PDB file of C-alpha atoms and ligand atoms in Angstrom:
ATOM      1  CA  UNK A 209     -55.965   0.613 -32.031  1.00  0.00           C
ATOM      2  CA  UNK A 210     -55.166  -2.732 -30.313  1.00  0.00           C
ATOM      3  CA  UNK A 211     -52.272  -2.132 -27.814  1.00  0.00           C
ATOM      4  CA  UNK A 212     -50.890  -5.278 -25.732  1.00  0.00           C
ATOM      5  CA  UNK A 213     -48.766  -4.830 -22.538  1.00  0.00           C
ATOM      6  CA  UNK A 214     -46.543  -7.242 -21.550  1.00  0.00           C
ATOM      7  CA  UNK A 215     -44.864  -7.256 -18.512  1.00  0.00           C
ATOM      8  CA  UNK A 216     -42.219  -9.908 -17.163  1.00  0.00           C
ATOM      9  CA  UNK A 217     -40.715 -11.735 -14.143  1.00  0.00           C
ATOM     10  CA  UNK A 218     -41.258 -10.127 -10.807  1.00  0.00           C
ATOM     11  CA  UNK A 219     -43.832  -7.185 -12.216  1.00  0.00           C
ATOM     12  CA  UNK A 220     -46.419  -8.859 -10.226  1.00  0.00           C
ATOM     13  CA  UNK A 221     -45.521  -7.774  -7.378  1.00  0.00           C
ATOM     14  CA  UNK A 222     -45.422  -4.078  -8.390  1.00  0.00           C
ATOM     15  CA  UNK A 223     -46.313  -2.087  -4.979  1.00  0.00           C
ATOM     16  CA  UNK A 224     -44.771  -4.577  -3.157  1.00  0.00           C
ATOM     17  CA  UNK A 225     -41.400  -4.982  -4.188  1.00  0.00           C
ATOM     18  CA  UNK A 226     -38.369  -2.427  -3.514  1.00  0.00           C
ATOM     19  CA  UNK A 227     -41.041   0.701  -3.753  1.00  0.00           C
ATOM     20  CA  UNK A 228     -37.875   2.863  -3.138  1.00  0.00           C
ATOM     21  CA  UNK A 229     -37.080   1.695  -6.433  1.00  0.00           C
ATOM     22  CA  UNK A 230     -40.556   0.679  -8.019  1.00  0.00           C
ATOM     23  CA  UNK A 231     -43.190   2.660  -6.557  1.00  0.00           C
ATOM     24  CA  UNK A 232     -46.155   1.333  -4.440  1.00  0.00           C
ATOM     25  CA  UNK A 233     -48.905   1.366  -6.803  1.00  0.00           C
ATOM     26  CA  UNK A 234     -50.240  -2.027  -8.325  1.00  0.00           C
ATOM     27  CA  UNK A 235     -49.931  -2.527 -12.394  1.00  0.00           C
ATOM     28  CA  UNK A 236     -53.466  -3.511 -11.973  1.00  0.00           C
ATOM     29  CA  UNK A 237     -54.295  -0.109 -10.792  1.00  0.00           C
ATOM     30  CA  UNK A 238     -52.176   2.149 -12.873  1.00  0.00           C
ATOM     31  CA  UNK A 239     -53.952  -0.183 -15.447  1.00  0.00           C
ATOM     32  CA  UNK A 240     -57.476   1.136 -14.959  1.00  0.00           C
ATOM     33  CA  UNK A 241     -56.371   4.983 -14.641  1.00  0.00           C
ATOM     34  CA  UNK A 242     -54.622   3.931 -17.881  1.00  0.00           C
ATOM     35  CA  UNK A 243     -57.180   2.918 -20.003  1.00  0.00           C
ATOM     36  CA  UNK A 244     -59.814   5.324 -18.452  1.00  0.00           C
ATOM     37  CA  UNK A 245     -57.511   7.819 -20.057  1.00  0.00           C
ATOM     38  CA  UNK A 246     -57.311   6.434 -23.544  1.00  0.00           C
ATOM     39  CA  UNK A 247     -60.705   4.915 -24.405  1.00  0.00           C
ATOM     40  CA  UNK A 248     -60.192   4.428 -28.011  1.00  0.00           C
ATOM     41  CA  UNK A 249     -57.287   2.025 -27.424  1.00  0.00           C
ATOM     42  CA  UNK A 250     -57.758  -1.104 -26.772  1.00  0.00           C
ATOM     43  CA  UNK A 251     -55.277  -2.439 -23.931  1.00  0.00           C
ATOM     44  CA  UNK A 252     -54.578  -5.955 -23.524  1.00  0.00           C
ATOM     45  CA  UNK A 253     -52.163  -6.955 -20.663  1.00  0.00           C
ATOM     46  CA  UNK A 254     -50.422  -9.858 -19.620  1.00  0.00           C
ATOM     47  CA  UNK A 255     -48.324 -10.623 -17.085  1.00  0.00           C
ATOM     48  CA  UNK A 256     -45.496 -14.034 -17.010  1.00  0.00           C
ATOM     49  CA  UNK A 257     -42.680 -14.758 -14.632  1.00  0.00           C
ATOM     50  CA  UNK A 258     -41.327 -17.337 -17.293  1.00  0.00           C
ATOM     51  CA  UNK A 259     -39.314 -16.962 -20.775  1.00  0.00           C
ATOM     52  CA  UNK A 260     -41.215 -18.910 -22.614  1.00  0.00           C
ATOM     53  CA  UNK A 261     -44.797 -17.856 -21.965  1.00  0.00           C
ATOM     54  CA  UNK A 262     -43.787 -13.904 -22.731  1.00  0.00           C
ATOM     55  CA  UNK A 263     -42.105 -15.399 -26.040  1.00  0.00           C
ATOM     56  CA  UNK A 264     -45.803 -17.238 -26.872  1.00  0.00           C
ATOM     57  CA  UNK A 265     -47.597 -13.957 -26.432  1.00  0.00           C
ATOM     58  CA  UNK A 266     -45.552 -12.077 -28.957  1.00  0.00           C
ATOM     59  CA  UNK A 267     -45.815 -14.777 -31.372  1.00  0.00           C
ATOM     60  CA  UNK A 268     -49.386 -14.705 -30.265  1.00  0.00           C
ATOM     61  CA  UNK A 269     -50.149 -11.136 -31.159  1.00  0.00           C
ATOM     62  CA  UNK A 270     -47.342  -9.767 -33.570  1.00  0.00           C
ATOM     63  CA  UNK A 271     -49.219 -10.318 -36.552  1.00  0.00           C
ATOM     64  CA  UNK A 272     -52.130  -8.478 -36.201  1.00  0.00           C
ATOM     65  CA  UNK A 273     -51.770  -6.070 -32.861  1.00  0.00           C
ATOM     66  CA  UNK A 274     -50.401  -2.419 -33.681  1.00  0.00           C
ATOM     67  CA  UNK A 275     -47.953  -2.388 -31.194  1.00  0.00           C
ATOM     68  CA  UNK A 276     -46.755  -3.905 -27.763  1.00  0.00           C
ATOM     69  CA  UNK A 277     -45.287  -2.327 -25.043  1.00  0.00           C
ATOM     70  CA  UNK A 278     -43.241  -4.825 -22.712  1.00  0.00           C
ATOM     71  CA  UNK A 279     -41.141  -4.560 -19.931  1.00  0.00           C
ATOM     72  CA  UNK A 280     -39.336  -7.756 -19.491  1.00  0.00           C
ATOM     73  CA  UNK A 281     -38.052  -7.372 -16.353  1.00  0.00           C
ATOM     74  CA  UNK A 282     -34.148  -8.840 -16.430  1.00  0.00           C
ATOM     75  CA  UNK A 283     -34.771 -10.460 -18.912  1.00  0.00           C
ATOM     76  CA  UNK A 284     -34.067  -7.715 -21.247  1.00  0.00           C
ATOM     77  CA  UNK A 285     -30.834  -7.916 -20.126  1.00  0.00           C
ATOM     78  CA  UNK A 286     -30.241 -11.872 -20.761  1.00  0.00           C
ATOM     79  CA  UNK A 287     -33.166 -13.063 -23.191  1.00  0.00           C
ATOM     80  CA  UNK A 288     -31.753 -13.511 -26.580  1.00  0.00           C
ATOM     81  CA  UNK A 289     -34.949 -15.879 -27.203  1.00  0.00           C
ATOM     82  CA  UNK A 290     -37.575 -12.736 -26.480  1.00  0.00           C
ATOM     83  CA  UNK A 291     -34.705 -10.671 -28.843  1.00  0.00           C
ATOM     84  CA  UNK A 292     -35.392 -13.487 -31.591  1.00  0.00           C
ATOM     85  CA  UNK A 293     -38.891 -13.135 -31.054  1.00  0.00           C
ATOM     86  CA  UNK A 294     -38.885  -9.433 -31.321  1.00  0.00           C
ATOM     87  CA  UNK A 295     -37.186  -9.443 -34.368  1.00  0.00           C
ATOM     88  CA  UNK A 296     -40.042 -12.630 -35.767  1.00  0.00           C
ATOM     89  CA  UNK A 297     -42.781 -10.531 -35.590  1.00  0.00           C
ATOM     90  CA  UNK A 298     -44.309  -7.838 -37.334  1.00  0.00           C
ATOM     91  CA  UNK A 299     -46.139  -5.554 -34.547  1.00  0.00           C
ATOM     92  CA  UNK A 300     -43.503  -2.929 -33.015  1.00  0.00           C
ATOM     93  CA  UNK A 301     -42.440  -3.452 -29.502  1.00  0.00           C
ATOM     94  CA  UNK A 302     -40.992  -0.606 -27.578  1.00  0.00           C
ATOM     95  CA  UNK A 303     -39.141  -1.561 -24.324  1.00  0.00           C
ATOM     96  CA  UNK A 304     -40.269   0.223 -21.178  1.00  0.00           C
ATOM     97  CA  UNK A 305     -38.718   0.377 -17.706  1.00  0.00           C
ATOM     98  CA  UNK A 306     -39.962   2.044 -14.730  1.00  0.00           C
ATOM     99  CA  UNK A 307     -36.483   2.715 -12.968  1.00  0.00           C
ATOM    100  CA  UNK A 308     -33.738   4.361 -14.846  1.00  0.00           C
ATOM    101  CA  UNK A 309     -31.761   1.277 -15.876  1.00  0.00           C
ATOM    102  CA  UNK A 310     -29.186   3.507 -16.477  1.00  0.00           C
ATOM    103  CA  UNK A 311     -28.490   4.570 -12.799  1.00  0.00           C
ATOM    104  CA  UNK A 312     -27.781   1.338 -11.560  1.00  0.00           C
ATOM    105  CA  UNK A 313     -25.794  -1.586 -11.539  1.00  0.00           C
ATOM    106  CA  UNK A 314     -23.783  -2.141 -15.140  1.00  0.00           C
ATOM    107  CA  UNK A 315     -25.583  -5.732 -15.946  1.00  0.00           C
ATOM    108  CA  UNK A 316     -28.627  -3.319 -16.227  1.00  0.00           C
ATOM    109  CA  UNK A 317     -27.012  -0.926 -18.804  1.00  0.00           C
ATOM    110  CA  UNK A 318     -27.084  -4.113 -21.338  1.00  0.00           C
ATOM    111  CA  UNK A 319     -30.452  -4.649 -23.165  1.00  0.00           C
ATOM    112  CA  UNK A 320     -30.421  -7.914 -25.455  1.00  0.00           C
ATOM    113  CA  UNK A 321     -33.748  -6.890 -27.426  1.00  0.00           C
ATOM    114  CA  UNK A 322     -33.453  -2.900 -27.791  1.00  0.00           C
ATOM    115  CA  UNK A 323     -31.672  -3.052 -30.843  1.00  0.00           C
ATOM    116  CA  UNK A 324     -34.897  -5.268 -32.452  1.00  0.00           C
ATOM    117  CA  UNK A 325     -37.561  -2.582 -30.458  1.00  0.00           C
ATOM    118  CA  UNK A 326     -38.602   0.146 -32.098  1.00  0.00           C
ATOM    119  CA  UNK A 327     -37.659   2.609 -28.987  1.00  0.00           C
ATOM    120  CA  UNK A 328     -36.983   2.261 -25.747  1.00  0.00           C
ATOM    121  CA  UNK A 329     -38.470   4.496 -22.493  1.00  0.00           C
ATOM    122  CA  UNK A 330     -36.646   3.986 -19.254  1.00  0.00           C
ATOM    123  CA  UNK A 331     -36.748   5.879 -15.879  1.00  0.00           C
ATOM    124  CA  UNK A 332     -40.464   7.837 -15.928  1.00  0.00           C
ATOM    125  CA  UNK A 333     -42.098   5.117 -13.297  1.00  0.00           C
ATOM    126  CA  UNK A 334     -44.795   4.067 -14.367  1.00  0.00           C
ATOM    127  CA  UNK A 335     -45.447   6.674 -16.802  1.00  0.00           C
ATOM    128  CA  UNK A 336     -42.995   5.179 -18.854  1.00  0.00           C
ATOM    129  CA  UNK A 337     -45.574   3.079 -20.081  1.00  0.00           C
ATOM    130  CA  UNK A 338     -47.825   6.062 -21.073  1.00  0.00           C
ATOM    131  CA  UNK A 339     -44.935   7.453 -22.978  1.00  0.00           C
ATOM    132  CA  UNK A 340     -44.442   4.267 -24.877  1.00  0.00           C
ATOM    133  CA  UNK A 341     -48.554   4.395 -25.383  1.00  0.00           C
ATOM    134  CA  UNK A 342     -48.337   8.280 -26.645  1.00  0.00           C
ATOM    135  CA  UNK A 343     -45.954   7.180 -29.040  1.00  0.00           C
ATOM    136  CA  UNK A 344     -48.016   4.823 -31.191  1.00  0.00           C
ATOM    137  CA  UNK A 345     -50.644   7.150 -31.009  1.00  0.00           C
TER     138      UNK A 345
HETATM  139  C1  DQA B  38     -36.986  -3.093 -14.721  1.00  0.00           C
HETATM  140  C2  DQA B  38     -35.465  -2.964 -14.631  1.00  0.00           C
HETATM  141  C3  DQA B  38     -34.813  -4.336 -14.672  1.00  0.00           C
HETATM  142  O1  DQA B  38     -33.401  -4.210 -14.593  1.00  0.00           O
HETATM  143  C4  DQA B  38     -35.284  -5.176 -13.502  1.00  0.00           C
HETATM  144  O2  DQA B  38     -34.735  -6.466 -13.577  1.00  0.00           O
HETATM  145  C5  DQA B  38     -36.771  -5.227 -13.395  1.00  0.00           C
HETATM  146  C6  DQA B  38     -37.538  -4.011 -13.644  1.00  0.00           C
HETATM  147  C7  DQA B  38     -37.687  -1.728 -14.564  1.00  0.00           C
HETATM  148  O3  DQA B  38     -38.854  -1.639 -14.936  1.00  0.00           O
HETATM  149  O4  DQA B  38     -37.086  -0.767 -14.084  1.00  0.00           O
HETATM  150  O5  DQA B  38     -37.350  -6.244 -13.035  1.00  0.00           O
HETATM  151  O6  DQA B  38     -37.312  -3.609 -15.993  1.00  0.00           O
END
């Protein structure tokens, strides 16, 4: 199973930023516990601060991965272009977040692309991601 994780604007600096809010473990790290745990998958990751770069990877592998997992950052809350993109593809994308978007401010309660996803997992941390992982297995 190929798996690609996409993660957007301001994810680089996971461990760093707001850790109330975030955590202070690396991607990078959670990464490698990640795909010690599921050998059989293949994980791809990539990281982009900008719009258009996150919208060339899902072009890039929606027609032949079996699923993405992507945490736009706030973009999901503004990107009608990733939404379009989304929808373009074949390969199912479920949105993760790590904070509960829920629980804070309104503008985060808005997703543009969860209606073209086929779930979305918000407010686990970083296990989020796992969840979203468990659920293409
Ligand atoms: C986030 C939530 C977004 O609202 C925010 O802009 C982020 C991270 C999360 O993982 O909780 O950058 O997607």
């Amino acid at each position: 199973m190929k798996i690609q994780i996409i993660n957007g604007p301001n994810l680089n600096l996971l461990g760093i930023r707001e850790k109330s809010i975030y955590g202070d473990k690396g991607f990078e790290s959670f990464l490698e516990e990640l795909r010690a745990k599921y050998p059989a998958v293949e994980m791809e990751y990539f990281q982009s601060n900008t719009e258009g770069e996150i919208i060339n990877k899902l072009h890039e592998v929606g027609f032949s991965y079996d699923g993405v997992i992507m945490n736009a950052g706030a973009y999901t809350h503004t990107s009608i272009a990733i939404a379009d993109a989304i929808a373009g593809i074949n390969t199912p994308v479920i949105e993760v977040h790590i904070s509960n978007v829920y629980a804070r401010e309104e503008f985060r309660h808005t997703s543009r692309m969860a209606k073209n996803c086929k779930g979305v997992i918000t407010g686990f941390g970083l296990q989020s991601y796992r969840l979203a992982l468990e659920s293409f297995l």
